[in-house]
Amino acid sequence: PRTPPGRMIPPLHSLVKYDQPVLVSTTKDKKSRGMGKTKKGPLPPVEAKPGLTQTEDILNSILPPREWTEDGQLWVQYVSSTPATRLDVITLQERLDQQLQQRQARETGICPVREELYAQCFDELIRQVTINCAERGLLLLRVRDEMRMTIMAYQTLYESSIAFGMRKALQTEQGKSDMEARIQQLESERKELERQVAEWRTKCEAVEKREGERRVGEEKKHGEEVAYLNRANKQLKQQLDKFLAPEKK
């Protein structure tokens, strides 16, 4: 494959092993060809990857090639179809540990960095297995996709539970505010009722005192009237006795 003149384009960081980048097209070539031809048509690539074998075709379907543009040039990088050795596996493990340490991935809990690195490591293992046995690689692909769907389902469930918790928290806060307002209203009503009770108690005490004084006065007046009537009755009785006494003789 053709490599760019001068320095090589640095590949994107990944634990998956890729081949050297391949130049597909350039912006300058497109402009020059567009000026020379009035009829537009598909432009042939500057250089494409030669005929793919069945294994390479399967690899490209499992791990699609990477594309990027630099200085108006489109580059494509296919996944490597070179069989892996025991040393490659050891190197992969060392690179995984190194990337985990350099990117400061968390050892426990949810960590996007750790998830990404282990996904790349699993993809590299799929690549290595697919080269030796395509069927086994496709089966591992199914396992990988199923794991990703399960993780996405758990992530969706987690996000929905977080949203549900937030809604419940907001409802609780709103209910708390309403309850506090209701409590303040009831407190005001209670104070108003207590004031009314105190006012009526004072009035009642004043009425009881006034009625008590009136009753005492009436009892005193009644007692005086009874005493007066008793004296008058006694006097009348004495007078009647004196009036009837001569008749008896």
Short mmCIF file of C-alpha atoms in Angstrom, two decimals:
data_model
loop_
_atom_site.label_atom_id
_atom_site.label_comp_id
_atom_site.label_asym_id
_atom_site.label_seq_id
_atom_site.Cartn_x
_atom_site.Cartn_y
_atom_site.Cartn_z
CA PRO A 1 0.00 0.00 0.00
CA ARG A 2 1.04 3.56 -0.68
CA THR A 3 2.15 5.61 2.30
CA PRO A 4 2.07 9.41 2.44
CA PRO A 5 5.29 11.22 1.60
CA GLY A 6 7.28 12.60 4.49
CA ARG A 7 6.00 11.65 7.89
CA MET A 8 3.41 8.93 8.41
CA ILE A 9 -0.04 9.96 9.59
CA PRO A 10 -0.26 8.88 13.24
CA PRO A 11 -2.96 6.21 13.59
CA LEU A 12 -5.83 6.67 15.98
CA HIS A 13 -5.23 5.16 19.40
CA SER A 14 -6.73 1.68 19.49
CA LEU A 15 -5.82 -1.74 20.81
CA VAL A 16 -7.04 -3.28 17.55
CA LYS A 17 -4.20 -3.98 15.11
CA TYR A 18 -4.58 -2.18 11.77
CA ASP A 19 -2.56 -2.14 8.52
CA GLN A 20 -0.78 0.92 7.19
CA PRO A 21 -3.14 3.74 6.06
CA VAL A 22 -4.09 3.84 2.38
CA LEU A 23 -4.64 7.05 0.42
CA VAL A 24 -8.10 6.97 -1.21
CA SER A 25 -8.52 10.40 -2.79
CA THR A 26 -7.36 14.00 -2.55
CA THR A 27 -9.24 17.25 -2.83
CA LYS A 28 -6.76 18.61 -5.38
CA ASP A 29 -7.31 15.63 -7.68
CA LYS A 30 -11.06 16.10 -7.45
CA LYS A 31 -10.76 19.80 -8.35
CA SER A 32 -8.42 19.23 -11.31
CA ARG A 33 -10.54 16.41 -12.68
CA GLY A 34 -13.69 18.44 -12.18
CA MET A 35 -12.28 21.35 -14.19
CA GLY A 36 -11.25 19.10 -17.09
CA LYS A 37 -14.60 17.31 -17.39
CA THR A 38 -18.04 18.82 -17.60
CA LYS A 39 -19.85 15.54 -17.04
CA LYS A 40 -19.70 14.46 -13.43
CA GLY A 41 -19.14 10.87 -12.55
CA PRO A 42 -17.62 8.72 -9.79
CA LEU A 43 -13.94 9.42 -9.30
CA PRO A 44 -11.67 6.40 -9.09
CA PRO A 45 -9.58 6.25 -5.92
CA VAL A 46 -5.92 7.10 -6.07
CA GLU A 47 -5.13 3.72 -4.64
CA ALA A 48 -7.40 1.08 -3.19
CA LYS A 49 -6.78 -2.09 -1.28
CA PRO A 50 -6.14 -5.03 -3.65
CA GLY A 51 -8.57 -7.94 -3.99
CA LEU A 52 -9.80 -9.08 -0.60
CA THR A 53 -9.76 -12.66 0.52
CA GLN A 54 -12.74 -14.20 2.28
CA THR A 55 -11.07 -13.79 5.67
CA GLU A 56 -10.28 -10.13 4.99
CA ASP A 57 -13.85 -9.58 3.82
CA ILE A 58 -15.17 -11.09 7.05
CA LEU A 59 -12.73 -9.01 9.08
CA ASN A 60 -13.84 -5.82 7.35
CA SER A 61 -17.48 -6.67 8.01
CA ILE A 62 -16.74 -7.33 11.69
CA LEU A 63 -14.32 -4.42 12.14
CA PRO A 64 -14.99 -1.77 9.47
CA PRO A 65 -11.98 0.21 8.19
CA ARG A 66 -11.25 3.60 9.70
CA GLU A 67 -11.40 6.76 7.60
CA TRP A 68 -10.14 10.27 8.23
CA THR A 69 -9.16 13.35 6.28
CA GLU A 70 -5.89 15.24 6.66
CA ASP A 71 -4.69 18.14 4.48
CA GLY A 72 -7.54 17.51 2.02
CA GLN A 73 -6.60 13.83 1.64
CA LEU A 74 -8.89 10.94 2.52
CA TRP A 75 -7.12 8.02 4.20
CA VAL A 76 -8.47 4.56 4.94
CA GLN A 77 -6.98 2.06 7.35
CA TYR A 78 -8.05 -1.58 7.16
CA VAL A 79 -7.86 -4.00 10.04
CA SER A 80 -4.83 -6.23 9.90
CA SER A 81 -5.23 -9.79 8.60
CA THR A 82 -1.88 -10.94 9.95
CA PRO A 83 -2.21 -13.96 12.28
CA ALA A 84 -1.39 -13.24 15.89
CA THR A 85 1.32 -14.99 17.84
CA ARG A 86 1.69 -15.65 21.54
CA LEU A 87 3.87 -12.55 21.77
CA ASP A 88 1.09 -10.45 20.22
CA VAL A 89 -1.33 -11.61 22.91
CA ILE A 90 1.16 -10.76 25.66
CA THR A 91 1.79 -7.37 24.04
CA LEU A 92 -1.97 -6.78 23.88
CA GLN A 93 -2.30 -7.47 27.59
CA GLU A 94 0.59 -5.12 28.38
CA ARG A 95 -0.87 -2.37 26.18
CA LEU A 96 -4.25 -2.81 27.85
CA ASP A 97 -2.75 -2.40 31.32
CA GLN A 98 -0.70 0.55 30.11
CA GLN A 99 -3.71 2.32 28.57
CA LEU A 100 -5.78 1.70 31.69
CA GLN A 101 -3.08 3.32 33.79
CA GLN A 102 -2.33 6.20 31.43
CA ARG A 103 -5.97 7.14 30.90
CA GLN A 104 -6.64 6.76 34.63
CA ALA A 105 -9.51 4.31 34.27
CA ARG A 106 -11.42 3.47 37.42
CA GLU A 107 -10.97 -0.08 38.67
CA THR A 108 -14.55 -0.44 39.91
CA GLY A 109 -17.91 1.08 39.13
CA ILE A 110 -19.05 2.60 35.85
CA CYS A 111 -16.12 3.91 33.81
CA PRO A 112 -16.47 4.80 30.09
CA VAL A 113 -12.68 4.70 29.61
CA ARG A 114 -12.37 1.18 31.01
CA GLU A 115 -15.39 0.05 28.97
CA GLU A 116 -13.88 1.46 25.77
CA LEU A 117 -10.47 -0.15 26.31
CA TYR A 118 -11.91 -3.57 27.12
CA ALA A 119 -14.18 -3.30 24.06
CA GLN A 120 -11.10 -2.62 21.90
CA CYS A 121 -9.30 -5.54 23.52
CA PHE A 122 -12.25 -7.83 22.81
CA ASP A 123 -12.36 -6.63 19.19
CA GLU A 124 -8.66 -7.43 18.83
CA LEU A 125 -9.26 -10.92 20.23
CA ILE A 126 -12.10 -11.36 17.73
CA ARG A 127 -9.73 -10.28 14.95
CA GLN A 128 -7.10 -12.79 16.06
CA VAL A 129 -9.64 -15.62 16.33
CA THR A 130 -11.33 -14.77 13.01
CA ILE A 131 -8.04 -15.11 11.11
CA ASN A 132 -7.63 -18.69 12.35
CA CYS A 133 -11.33 -19.64 12.26
CA ALA A 134 -13.89 -17.35 10.63
CA GLU A 135 -16.88 -19.22 12.10
CA ARG A 136 -15.51 -18.86 15.62
CA GLY A 137 -14.92 -15.15 15.00
CA LEU A 138 -18.51 -14.67 13.78
CA LEU A 139 -19.79 -16.46 16.86
CA LEU A 140 -17.70 -14.17 19.06
CA LEU A 141 -19.16 -11.24 17.11
CA ARG A 142 -22.66 -12.40 18.08
CA VAL A 143 -21.53 -12.65 21.71
CA ARG A 144 -20.04 -9.14 21.54
CA ASP A 145 -23.18 -7.64 20.01
CA GLU A 146 -25.38 -9.39 22.54
CA MET A 147 -23.21 -8.06 25.37
CA ARG A 148 -23.42 -4.54 23.95
CA MET A 149 -27.20 -4.74 23.60
CA THR A 150 -27.47 -6.00 27.17
CA ILE A 151 -25.27 -3.17 28.42
CA MET A 152 -27.30 -0.64 26.41
CA ALA A 153 -30.50 -2.07 27.87
CA TYR A 154 -29.09 -1.74 31.39
CA GLN A 155 -27.91 1.78 30.56
CA THR A 156 -31.38 2.71 29.30
CA LEU A 157 -32.91 1.20 32.42
CA TYR A 158 -30.43 3.11 34.58
CA GLU A 159 -31.15 6.40 32.81
CA SER A 160 -34.90 5.85 33.06
CA SER A 161 -34.57 5.03 36.77
CA ILE A 162 -32.52 8.20 37.26
CA ALA A 163 -35.17 10.22 35.43
CA PHE A 164 -37.89 8.53 37.50
CA GLY A 165 -35.97 9.31 40.68
CA MET A 166 -35.55 12.94 39.63
CA ARG A 167 -39.27 13.24 38.88
CA LYS A 168 -40.14 11.72 42.24
CA ALA A 169 -37.67 14.03 43.98
CA LEU A 170 -39.21 17.06 42.25
CA GLN A 171 -42.69 15.85 43.13
CA THR A 172 -41.57 15.35 46.72
CA GLU A 173 -40.07 18.84 46.85
CA GLN A 174 -43.23 20.29 45.35
CA GLY A 175 -45.37 18.30 47.78
CA LYS A 176 -43.10 19.40 50.61
CA SER A 177 -43.55 23.05 49.63
CA ASP A 178 -47.32 22.61 49.42
CA MET A 179 -47.34 20.83 52.77
CA GLU A 180 -45.24 23.58 54.37
CA ALA A 181 -47.64 26.19 53.01
CA ARG A 182 -50.58 24.17 54.36
CA ILE A 183 -48.86 23.89 57.73
CA GLN A 184 -48.31 27.64 57.84
CA GLN A 185 -51.95 28.21 56.94
CA LEU A 186 -53.09 25.84 59.68
CA GLU A 187 -50.74 27.50 62.17
CA SER A 188 -52.23 30.89 61.31
CA GLU A 189 -55.73 29.49 61.69
CA ARG A 190 -54.77 27.90 65.01
CA LYS A 191 -53.38 31.20 66.31
CA GLU A 192 -56.51 33.00 65.17
CA LEU A 193 -58.71 30.43 66.90
CA GLU A 194 -56.61 30.67 70.06
CA ARG A 195 -57.01 34.44 69.97
CA GLN A 196 -60.76 34.07 69.59
CA VAL A 197 -60.86 31.53 72.43
CA ALA A 198 -58.93 33.89 74.68
CA GLU A 199 -61.21 36.76 73.70
CA TRP A 200 -64.37 34.75 74.39
CA ARG A 201 -62.89 33.42 77.62
CA THR A 202 -62.27 36.98 78.77
CA LYS A 203 -65.80 37.95 77.80
CA CYS A 204 -67.17 34.87 79.55
CA GLU A 205 -65.24 35.65 82.71
CA ALA A 206 -66.49 39.23 82.61
CA VAL A 207 -70.08 38.02 82.14
CA GLU A 208 -69.71 35.49 84.96
CA LYS A 209 -68.28 38.17 87.24
CA ARG A 210 -71.03 40.61 86.35
CA GLU A 211 -73.72 37.96 86.77
CA GLY A 212 -72.17 36.87 90.03
CA GLU A 213 -72.23 40.41 91.36
CA ARG A 214 -75.80 40.81 90.13
CA ARG A 215 -76.82 37.54 91.77
CA VAL A 216 -75.19 38.53 95.03
CA GLY A 217 -76.97 41.86 94.89
CA GLU A 218 -80.29 40.22 94.11
CA GLU A 219 -79.78 37.67 96.90
CA LYS A 220 -78.97 40.47 99.30
CA LYS A 221 -81.99 42.44 98.17
CA HIS A 222 -84.14 39.31 98.39
CA GLY A 223 -82.84 38.63 101.87
CA GLU A 224 -83.61 42.17 102.92
CA GLU A 225 -87.10 41.89 101.45
CA VAL A 226 -87.64 38.57 103.24
CA ALA A 227 -86.42 40.06 106.51
CA TYR A 228 -88.65 43.08 105.98
CA LEU A 229 -91.63 40.88 105.25
CA ASN A 230 -90.85 38.72 108.28
CA ARG A 231 -90.71 41.80 110.48
CA ALA A 232 -93.89 43.12 108.96
CA ASN A 233 -95.56 39.77 109.40
CA LYS A 234 -94.40 39.61 112.97
CA GLN A 235 -95.68 43.08 113.70
CA LEU A 236 -99.02 42.30 112.07
CA LYS A 237 -99.26 39.11 114.05
CA GLN A 238 -98.53 41.00 117.27
CA GLN A 239 -101.13 43.59 116.38
CA LEU A 240 -103.64 40.85 115.55
CA ASP A 241 -102.93 39.14 118.84
CA LYS A 242 -103.44 42.40 120.73
CA PHE A 243 -106.66 43.03 118.80
CA LEU A 244 -108.05 39.59 119.55
CA ALA A 245 -106.90 39.42 123.15
CA PRO A 246 -109.80 41.54 124.75
CA GLU A 247 -112.43 39.46 123.03
CA LYS A 248 -111.12 36.34 124.73
CA LYS A 249 -111.67 37.93 128.19
#
